[in-house]
Amino acid sequence: MKFIGDLHIHSHFSLATSKQLTPEYLDMWGKIKGIKVIGTGDFTHPGWIKELKEKIEPAEQGLYKLKKDYIVDSPIPRFNSMEYDTRFLLSAEISSIYKKNGKVRKIHSVVLAQDFETVEKIQQSLINIGGNITSDGRPILGLDAKKLLEMCLEASENIFFIPAHIWTPWFSVLGSKSGFDTIEECFEDLTPHISAIETGLSTNAPMNWMCSFLDDFTLLSNSDAHSPEKLGRNANIFNTDLSYNNICNAIKSGSPDKFLGTIDMYPQEGKYYYDGHRKCGVLLNPMETLHNNGLCPKCNRNVTVGVMNRIVQLSDREDLSNRKNRLPYHSIIPLKEIISEIVDVGPNSKTVTRQYNDIVNSLGTESEILLNLPIEEINNRAGEILAEAIQRMREQKVIISEGFDGQFGTIKVFQNGELKNRKLS
Ligand SMILES: [Zn+2]
Ligand SMILES: [Zn+2]
């Protein structure tokens, strides 16, 4: 069966995350968003594991579902139907800060596990090395990422280890500030255990195709959600039977029959896409940064370098079609952002929420609307302006302002003033 999975999120036990990151609300939002398999996040945290054990029960091999008693009524009636039920897959993100080859490295890794037994073994190993796993759902350890991988493999051969958002400047395996220049420098002889990497919110698949040294890895997209509503903003499309092993095998093989590709927000929307200085109001693309010797033309100090620049520096390929295993990728704009642009009020406003609820209730899950529903059907049931917006998004005919130096970029589908004279439906 075809389904969408988002394997890297956080729970309410992670710092600075929503209190609603509970199994109940993840299940509820998974249904609305059309995310079938949801990573639990934070499995290193004993409090979260206690809560999960209470609220979820085994379903297919290595997957869990919310117990009946905990299912909450959806504010959107359509999603109270059983056909939208979700699954949980045990996952965690771990932050490693350590010195290697003379430099401080800060690397985030995502780990998937098939059962609570494995999770508890990993927890115990982390405690044994003196790690603090109770203060943050994403623990920070002074542990070499390679050692972490080794430790997880000792807990179970069937874990799945994924370097997280690999281009983030400060916290990733290839990050410009504290990462490495290759995956091998980090994982050495254990590199064969890495079969996938996470592209992160600031890059999409084609950007990663620029680097031939990533050809051996399946490119994954996950939301890294810090609130349930952000679920699925980046995600993966699978075509397998439901089970932990099938999902991991689909990723490992990267087979275009089993792993149908990724869903990504436009990477330009990420806060570290291009280079520049937010305070100086200076935005530079990698070429301009090169011409300015890496300096801000306004204050003459080093600019904050974004992910595109880092990719260009490590890239060795101009003709992207030379990467053989290219899988489909879908660039999306979250539905609330599209509605927000149309009605010209904030995406978190009551007006947008009301329209959003009406639209998904009438048309189906958010991912179905964004990716698959015939434009004509959207036109007939939600109006021509939304239909046109979604068509433009699917065709990538959008207006982009790139994010830089901590400032989010924006993606719009209509020109300024274009909607002024059109009747809103
Ligand atoms: Zn992270
Ligand atoms: Zn400056």
Short mmCIF file of C-alpha atoms and ligand atoms in Angstrom, two decimals:
data_model
loop_
_atom_site.label_atom_id
_atom_site.label_comp_id
_atom_site.label_asym_id
_atom_site.label_seq_id
_atom_site.Cartn_x
_atom_site.Cartn_y
_atom_site.Cartn_z
CA MET A 1 0.00 0.00 0.00
CA LYS A 2 0.99 3.58 -0.56
CA PHE A 3 1.41 5.69 2.57
CA ILE A 4 3.29 8.66 3.96
CA GLY A 5 5.74 8.46 6.86
CA ASP A 6 7.30 11.21 8.96
CA LEU A 7 9.92 9.57 11.13
CA HIS A 8 11.65 12.42 12.94
CA ILE A 9 9.58 14.57 15.26
CA HIS A 10 9.76 15.55 18.92
CA SER A 11 7.58 14.91 21.96
CA HIS A 12 6.52 17.26 24.75
CA PHE A 13 9.59 15.97 26.62
CA SER A 14 11.90 17.87 24.27
CA LEU A 15 12.80 21.41 25.27
CA ALA A 16 10.93 24.21 23.55
CA THR A 17 8.23 22.03 22.06
CA SER A 18 4.43 22.09 22.18
CA LYS A 19 2.61 20.54 25.16
CA GLN A 20 0.33 18.97 22.57
CA LEU A 21 3.08 16.61 21.39
CA THR A 22 1.31 13.66 22.97
CA PRO A 23 0.31 10.37 21.35
CA GLU A 24 -3.32 11.57 21.28
CA TYR A 25 -2.64 14.76 19.36
CA LEU A 26 0.00 13.25 17.12
CA ASP A 27 -2.59 10.67 16.11
CA MET A 28 -5.22 13.35 15.58
CA TRP A 29 -2.96 15.53 13.44
CA GLY A 30 -1.51 12.56 11.59
CA LYS A 31 -5.04 11.84 10.35
CA ILE A 32 -5.67 15.42 9.23
CA LYS A 33 -2.28 15.68 7.53
CA GLY A 34 -2.50 12.23 5.95
CA ILE A 35 0.59 10.89 7.71
CA LYS A 36 0.13 7.17 8.25
CA VAL A 37 3.36 6.38 10.09
CA ILE A 38 4.58 8.84 12.69
CA GLY A 39 7.96 8.60 14.40
CA THR A 40 7.44 8.91 18.15
CA GLY A 41 10.59 10.98 18.64
CA ASP A 42 12.41 11.10 21.96
CA PHE A 43 12.53 7.37 22.74
CA THR A 44 15.61 7.98 24.88
CA HIS A 45 13.43 9.74 27.45
CA PRO A 46 12.10 7.39 30.18
CA GLY A 47 9.07 9.61 30.83
CA TRP A 48 8.04 9.51 27.18
CA ILE A 49 8.53 5.74 27.01
CA LYS A 50 6.34 5.34 30.08
CA GLU A 51 3.64 7.43 28.43
CA LEU A 52 3.96 5.55 25.13
CA LYS A 53 3.73 2.17 26.83
CA GLU A 54 0.54 3.29 28.49
CA LYS A 55 -1.08 4.76 25.38
CA ILE A 56 0.04 2.75 22.37
CA GLU A 57 -0.17 -0.97 21.61
CA PRO A 58 1.50 -3.28 19.10
CA ALA A 59 0.09 -3.33 15.60
CA GLU A 60 2.05 -4.68 12.58
CA GLN A 61 5.68 -5.83 13.13
CA GLY A 62 7.60 -2.99 14.76
CA LEU A 63 4.68 -0.56 14.58
CA TYR A 64 2.22 0.60 17.22
CA LYS A 65 -1.19 2.22 17.28
CA LEU A 66 -2.96 4.46 19.73
CA LYS A 67 -5.17 2.51 22.12
CA LYS A 68 -8.90 3.07 21.53
CA ASP A 69 -9.47 4.73 24.89
CA TYR A 70 -7.02 7.48 24.03
CA ILE A 71 -8.37 8.43 20.63
CA VAL A 72 -9.65 12.01 20.80
CA ASP A 73 -12.56 13.34 18.79
CA SER A 74 -11.25 15.23 15.81
CA PRO A 75 -12.47 18.82 15.42
CA ILE A 76 -12.89 17.80 11.78
CA PRO A 77 -15.62 15.12 11.63
CA ARG A 78 -14.30 13.40 8.50
CA PHE A 79 -11.23 12.18 10.37
CA ASN A 80 -13.13 10.22 12.98
CA SER A 81 -13.41 7.46 10.40
CA MET A 82 -11.22 4.38 10.90
CA GLU A 83 -9.78 4.65 7.39
CA TYR A 84 -7.43 7.41 8.60
CA ASP A 85 -5.94 5.53 11.56
CA THR A 86 -2.23 6.03 12.18
CA ARG A 87 0.78 4.02 13.30
CA PHE A 88 3.69 4.94 15.53
CA LEU A 89 7.30 3.92 14.96
CA LEU A 90 9.79 4.30 17.82
CA SER A 91 12.33 6.98 16.96
CA ALA A 92 14.68 9.40 18.69
CA GLU A 93 17.12 12.16 17.95
CA ILE A 94 20.40 12.31 19.83
CA SER A 95 22.83 15.21 19.89
CA SER A 96 26.55 14.36 20.05
CA ILE A 97 29.08 17.00 20.98
CA TYR A 98 32.68 15.79 20.92
CA LYS A 99 36.13 16.49 19.63
CA LYS A 100 37.51 14.59 16.67
CA ASN A 101 40.55 15.23 14.48
CA GLY A 102 41.23 18.44 16.38
CA LYS A 103 37.81 20.05 15.99
CA VAL A 104 34.64 20.23 18.05
CA ARG A 105 31.83 18.34 16.31
CA LYS A 106 28.13 18.77 16.97
CA ILE A 107 26.02 16.20 15.25
CA HIS A 108 22.40 15.14 15.44
CA SER A 109 21.42 11.57 14.64
CA VAL A 110 18.01 9.96 14.27
CA VAL A 111 17.61 6.36 15.40
CA LEU A 112 14.68 4.05 14.64
CA ALA A 113 13.94 0.94 16.72
CA GLN A 114 11.49 -1.90 16.33
CA ASP A 115 10.50 -2.45 19.96
CA PHE A 116 10.63 -1.16 23.52
CA GLU A 117 13.25 -3.74 24.44
CA THR A 118 15.76 -2.21 22.02
CA VAL A 119 14.87 1.27 23.20
CA GLU A 120 15.46 0.36 26.83
CA LYS A 121 18.82 -1.22 25.99
CA ILE A 122 19.88 1.99 24.29
CA GLN A 123 18.68 4.02 27.27
CA GLN A 124 20.72 1.80 29.61
CA SER A 125 23.87 2.16 27.49
CA LEU A 126 23.49 5.93 27.54
CA ILE A 127 23.06 5.90 31.31
CA ASN A 128 26.14 3.68 31.62
CA ILE A 129 28.33 6.24 29.91
CA GLY A 130 26.99 8.92 32.25
CA GLY A 131 24.54 10.47 29.79
CA ASN A 132 21.69 12.57 31.11
CA ILE A 133 18.60 11.28 29.32
CA THR A 134 15.91 12.73 31.55
CA SER A 135 16.35 16.49 31.15
CA ASP A 136 15.65 16.75 27.42
CA GLY A 137 13.79 14.54 24.94
CA ARG A 138 16.72 15.12 22.63
CA PRO A 139 19.64 14.30 24.93
CA ILE A 140 23.01 15.97 24.50
CA LEU A 141 25.89 13.55 24.94
CA GLY A 142 29.65 13.89 24.86
CA LEU A 143 29.65 10.78 22.74
CA ASP A 144 31.26 10.35 19.33
CA ALA A 145 28.53 9.81 16.72
CA LYS A 146 30.35 6.70 15.51
CA LYS A 147 30.35 5.29 19.06
CA LEU A 148 26.67 6.10 19.31
CA LEU A 149 26.01 4.11 16.15
CA GLU A 150 28.09 1.25 17.55
CA MET A 151 26.13 1.36 20.80
CA CYS A 152 22.79 1.29 18.97
CA LEU A 153 23.92 -1.67 16.85
CA GLU A 154 24.89 -3.50 20.03
CA ALA A 155 21.36 -2.96 21.35
CA SER A 156 19.93 -4.45 18.15
CA GLU A 157 21.19 -5.26 14.67
CA ASN A 158 17.81 -4.09 13.48
CA ILE A 159 18.11 -0.44 14.48
CA PHE A 160 18.13 2.13 11.69
CA PHE A 161 20.55 5.02 12.03
CA ILE A 162 20.13 8.25 10.06
CA PRO A 163 22.38 11.32 10.20
CA ALA A 164 19.85 14.13 10.82
CA HIS A 165 19.34 17.27 8.67
CA ILE A 166 22.87 16.83 7.33
CA TRP A 167 23.45 20.42 6.13
CA THR A 168 22.39 22.45 9.18
CA PRO A 169 25.40 24.69 9.94
CA TRP A 170 25.66 24.03 13.68
CA PHE A 171 24.34 20.54 14.35
CA SER A 172 24.95 18.10 11.55
CA VAL A 173 27.38 15.69 10.00
CA LEU A 174 28.19 17.96 7.04
CA GLY A 175 27.41 21.28 8.76
CA SER A 176 29.81 24.13 7.95
CA LYS A 177 30.39 25.05 11.60
CA SER A 178 30.90 21.76 13.36
CA GLY A 179 30.51 18.89 10.95
CA PHE A 180 32.79 16.90 8.64
CA ASP A 181 33.44 17.14 4.91
CA THR A 182 32.44 13.53 4.29
CA ILE A 183 30.17 10.95 5.91
CA GLU A 184 33.14 8.55 6.14
CA GLU A 185 35.23 10.90 8.27
CA CYS A 186 32.49 10.69 10.87
CA PHE A 187 31.53 7.02 10.75
CA GLU A 188 34.74 5.44 9.38
CA ASP A 189 34.45 1.64 9.08
CA LEU A 190 30.83 1.76 10.26
CA THR A 191 29.76 3.88 7.27
CA PRO A 192 28.25 0.80 5.53
CA HIS A 193 25.61 0.83 8.29
CA ILE A 194 24.44 4.23 7.06
CA SER A 195 22.13 3.80 4.10
CA ALA A 196 20.12 6.99 4.30
CA ILE A 197 20.59 10.62 5.26
CA GLU A 198 18.03 13.26 6.17
CA THR A 199 18.07 16.27 3.85
CA GLY A 200 16.53 18.65 6.41
CA LEU A 201 14.19 21.59 5.98
CA SER A 202 16.69 23.80 4.16
CA THR A 203 17.49 21.40 1.34
CA ASN A 204 15.59 19.15 -1.03
CA ALA A 205 16.65 16.14 -3.06
CA PRO A 206 18.06 17.94 -6.13
CA MET A 207 20.38 20.04 -3.98
CA ASN A 208 21.79 16.80 -2.59
CA TRP A 209 22.18 15.31 -6.07
CA MET A 210 24.96 17.88 -6.60
CA CYS A 211 27.24 15.77 -4.40
CA SER A 212 28.26 12.44 -5.92
CA PHE A 213 29.52 11.24 -2.54
CA LEU A 214 25.86 11.11 -1.47
CA ASP A 215 24.84 8.82 -4.34
CA ASP A 216 24.95 5.75 -2.13
CA PHE A 217 22.44 7.15 0.33
CA THR A 218 18.66 7.29 0.15
CA LEU A 219 17.53 10.86 0.74
CA LEU A 220 14.94 11.09 3.49
CA SER A 221 12.70 13.99 4.45
CA ASN A 222 11.22 14.39 7.90
CA SER A 223 9.47 17.30 9.55
CA ASP A 224 11.50 17.54 12.79
CA ALA A 225 8.18 18.88 14.11
CA HIS A 226 8.14 20.76 17.40
CA SER A 227 4.34 20.94 17.36
CA PRO A 228 1.80 18.41 16.03
CA GLU A 229 0.55 20.83 13.40
CA LYS A 230 3.95 20.81 11.68
CA LEU A 231 3.73 17.07 11.14
CA GLY A 232 4.39 16.08 7.55
CA ARG A 233 5.75 19.43 6.36
CA ASN A 234 8.57 17.20 5.13
CA ALA A 235 7.84 13.49 4.72
CA ASN A 236 8.44 10.28 2.75
CA ILE A 237 6.16 8.30 0.47
CA PHE A 238 6.33 4.53 0.84
CA ASN A 239 4.78 1.75 -1.17
CA THR A 240 5.05 -1.38 0.98
CA ASP A 241 3.02 -3.38 3.41
CA LEU A 242 2.92 -1.74 6.81
CA SER A 243 5.73 -2.89 9.09
CA TYR A 244 8.96 -1.62 10.57
CA ASN A 245 11.05 -4.01 8.48
CA ASN A 246 9.28 -3.09 5.26
CA ILE A 247 9.78 0.61 5.91
CA CYS A 248 13.47 0.17 6.74
CA ASN A 249 14.01 -2.09 3.72
CA ALA A 250 12.29 0.41 1.45
CA ILE A 251 14.66 3.11 2.70
CA LYS A 252 17.73 0.86 2.57
CA SER A 253 17.07 -0.28 -0.96
CA GLY A 254 15.94 3.13 -2.16
CA SER A 255 13.99 1.10 -4.71
CA PRO A 256 11.72 3.38 -6.77
CA ASP A 257 8.93 0.79 -6.41
CA LYS A 258 9.03 0.81 -2.62
CA PHE A 259 10.29 4.28 -1.79
CA LEU A 260 8.28 6.67 -3.93
CA GLY A 261 10.19 9.80 -2.96
CA THR A 262 9.83 12.75 -0.67
CA ILE A 263 7.62 15.67 0.19
CA ASP A 264 9.49 18.87 1.03
CA MET A 265 8.66 22.40 1.87
CA TYR A 266 10.45 24.71 -0.51
CA PRO A 267 14.01 24.71 0.88
CA GLN A 268 14.26 28.44 0.24
CA GLU A 269 11.79 28.87 3.09
CA GLY A 270 14.41 27.52 5.51
CA LYS A 271 16.12 30.03 7.76
CA TYR A 272 19.62 29.22 6.52
CA TYR A 273 19.20 28.83 2.78
CA TYR A 274 21.29 31.69 1.42
CA ASP A 275 24.07 33.72 3.06
CA GLY A 276 23.98 37.15 4.64
CA HIS A 277 23.37 39.28 7.70
CA ARG A 278 19.86 39.63 9.00
CA LYS A 279 20.69 42.70 11.07
CA CYS A 280 22.33 44.42 8.11
CA GLY A 281 19.48 43.42 5.79
CA VAL A 282 22.03 41.83 3.48
CA LEU A 283 21.11 38.70 1.52
CA LEU A 284 23.74 37.07 -0.71
CA ASN A 285 23.71 34.00 -2.90
CA PRO A 286 26.83 31.79 -2.78
CA MET A 287 28.31 33.48 -5.87
CA GLU A 288 27.90 36.94 -4.37
CA THR A 289 29.44 35.75 -1.13
CA LEU A 290 32.42 34.46 -3.08
CA HIS A 291 32.82 37.78 -4.89
CA ASN A 292 32.68 39.63 -1.57
CA ASN A 293 35.32 37.34 -0.05
CA GLY A 294 32.75 36.12 2.45
CA LEU A 295 32.28 39.58 3.93
CA CYS A 296 29.12 41.58 4.47
CA PRO A 297 29.21 44.66 2.20
CA LYS A 298 27.56 46.70 4.94
CA CYS A 299 29.46 45.88 8.14
CA ASN A 300 32.49 44.17 6.59
CA ARG A 301 32.30 41.18 8.91
CA ASN A 302 31.96 37.54 7.90
CA VAL A 303 28.46 36.72 6.67
CA THR A 304 26.48 33.78 8.05
CA VAL A 305 26.87 31.10 5.42
CA GLY A 306 23.76 29.12 4.52
CA VAL A 307 23.26 25.56 3.38
CA MET A 308 23.28 26.29 -0.36
CA ASN A 309 26.79 27.69 -0.04
CA ARG A 310 27.96 24.68 1.90
CA ILE A 311 26.50 22.31 -0.69
CA VAL A 312 28.13 24.24 -3.54
CA GLN A 313 31.47 23.98 -1.75
CA LEU A 314 31.23 20.21 -1.32
CA SER A 315 29.55 19.58 -4.68
CA ASP A 316 31.30 17.96 -7.61
CA ARG A 317 28.47 17.72 -10.11
CA GLU A 318 26.68 20.13 -12.42
CA ASP A 319 24.59 17.74 -14.48
CA LEU A 320 22.23 16.42 -11.82
CA SER A 321 20.94 13.67 -14.12
CA ASN A 322 24.25 11.90 -13.53
CA ARG A 323 22.89 10.73 -10.21
CA LYS A 324 21.23 7.47 -11.16
CA ASN A 325 18.92 6.89 -8.21
CA ARG A 326 16.90 10.08 -8.43
CA LEU A 327 13.50 9.72 -6.82
CA PRO A 328 10.49 11.99 -7.24
CA TYR A 329 10.24 14.94 -4.88
CA HIS A 330 7.24 17.16 -4.31
CA SER A 331 7.69 20.78 -3.27
CA ILE A 332 4.82 21.86 -1.09
CA ILE A 333 3.53 24.91 0.73
CA PRO A 334 1.58 24.04 3.88
CA LEU A 335 -2.16 24.44 3.19
CA LYS A 336 -2.63 27.02 5.95
CA GLU A 337 0.07 29.19 4.38
CA ILE A 338 -1.71 29.02 1.03
CA ILE A 339 -5.05 29.95 2.60
CA SER A 340 -3.32 32.69 4.56
CA GLU A 341 -1.98 34.23 1.37
CA ILE A 342 -5.41 34.08 -0.27
CA VAL A 343 -7.39 35.63 2.58
CA ASP A 344 -4.48 37.90 3.55
CA VAL A 345 -4.49 37.19 7.28
CA GLY A 346 -1.97 35.25 9.39
CA PRO A 347 -1.74 31.46 9.05
CA ASN A 348 -2.59 31.05 12.75
CA SER A 349 -5.69 33.26 12.63
CA LYS A 350 -9.21 32.01 13.29
CA THR A 351 -10.27 32.81 9.74
CA VAL A 352 -7.55 30.59 8.28
CA THR A 353 -8.22 27.79 10.77
CA ARG A 354 -11.94 27.84 9.95
CA GLN A 355 -11.33 27.70 6.21
CA TYR A 356 -8.66 25.02 6.63
CA ASN A 357 -11.01 22.84 8.67
CA ASP A 358 -13.81 23.25 6.10
CA ILE A 359 -11.50 22.42 3.20
CA VAL A 360 -9.95 19.26 4.68
CA ASN A 361 -13.32 18.12 5.97
CA SER A 362 -14.78 18.39 2.51
CA LEU A 363 -11.78 17.29 0.39
CA GLY A 364 -9.64 14.92 2.46
CA THR A 365 -6.22 14.91 4.13
CA GLU A 366 -3.86 17.86 3.65
CA SER A 367 -1.30 15.77 1.78
CA GLU A 368 -3.99 14.37 -0.53
CA ILE A 369 -5.12 17.91 -1.35
CA LEU A 370 -1.61 19.23 -1.89
CA LEU A 371 -0.28 16.29 -3.90
CA ASN A 372 -2.97 14.25 -5.58
CA LEU A 373 -6.50 15.59 -5.70
CA PRO A 374 -7.53 16.60 -9.26
CA ILE A 375 -7.40 20.39 -9.63
CA GLU A 376 -10.93 20.31 -11.05
CA GLU A 377 -12.25 18.73 -7.88
CA ILE A 378 -10.56 21.38 -5.75
CA ASN A 379 -12.04 23.98 -8.07
CA ASN A 380 -15.56 22.57 -7.75
CA ARG A 381 -15.53 22.14 -4.01
CA ALA A 382 -13.20 24.80 -2.65
CA GLY A 383 -13.18 27.51 -5.29
CA GLU A 384 -11.06 28.49 -8.26
CA ILE A 385 -8.53 30.58 -6.36
CA LEU A 386 -7.43 27.73 -4.11
CA ALA A 387 -7.41 25.40 -7.12
CA GLU A 388 -5.17 27.80 -9.02
CA ALA A 389 -2.88 28.23 -6.01
CA ILE A 390 -2.40 24.50 -5.67
CA GLN A 391 -1.86 24.05 -9.38
CA ARG A 392 0.87 26.72 -9.36
CA MET A 393 2.47 25.10 -6.31
CA ARG A 394 2.48 21.68 -8.00
CA GLU A 395 4.01 23.18 -11.14
CA GLN A 396 6.57 25.05 -8.99
CA LYS A 397 5.38 28.37 -10.42
CA VAL A 398 5.89 30.23 -7.18
CA ILE A 399 7.41 33.48 -6.01
CA ILE A 400 10.37 32.87 -3.76
CA SER A 401 12.19 35.03 -1.20
CA GLU A 402 15.04 33.03 0.24
CA GLY A 403 15.66 32.62 3.95
CA PHE A 404 19.04 33.68 5.37
CA ASP A 405 20.87 34.21 8.67
CA GLY A 406 18.01 32.90 10.83
CA GLN A 407 15.22 34.61 8.91
CA PHE A 408 12.64 32.36 7.27
CA GLY A 409 12.10 32.75 3.55
CA THR A 410 8.66 33.10 2.02
CA ILE A 411 6.99 31.29 -0.83
CA LYS A 412 3.98 32.87 -2.50
CA VAL A 413 1.81 31.74 -5.35
CA PHE A 414 0.25 35.06 -6.37
CA GLN A 415 1.93 38.33 -7.37
CA ASN A 416 1.35 41.33 -5.12
CA GLY A 417 -2.09 42.77 -5.85
CA GLU A 418 -2.99 39.93 -8.20
CA LEU A 419 -5.93 38.85 -6.07
CA LYS A 420 -7.25 42.33 -5.42
CA ASN A 421 -9.87 42.33 -8.14
CA ARG A 422 -10.90 38.74 -7.80
CA LYS A 423 -13.80 37.59 -5.74
CA LEU A 424 -12.66 35.32 -2.92
CA SER A 425 -14.61 32.16 -2.56
ZN ZN B 1 18.20 18.08 15.14
ZN ZN B 2 26.67 42.83 8.16
#
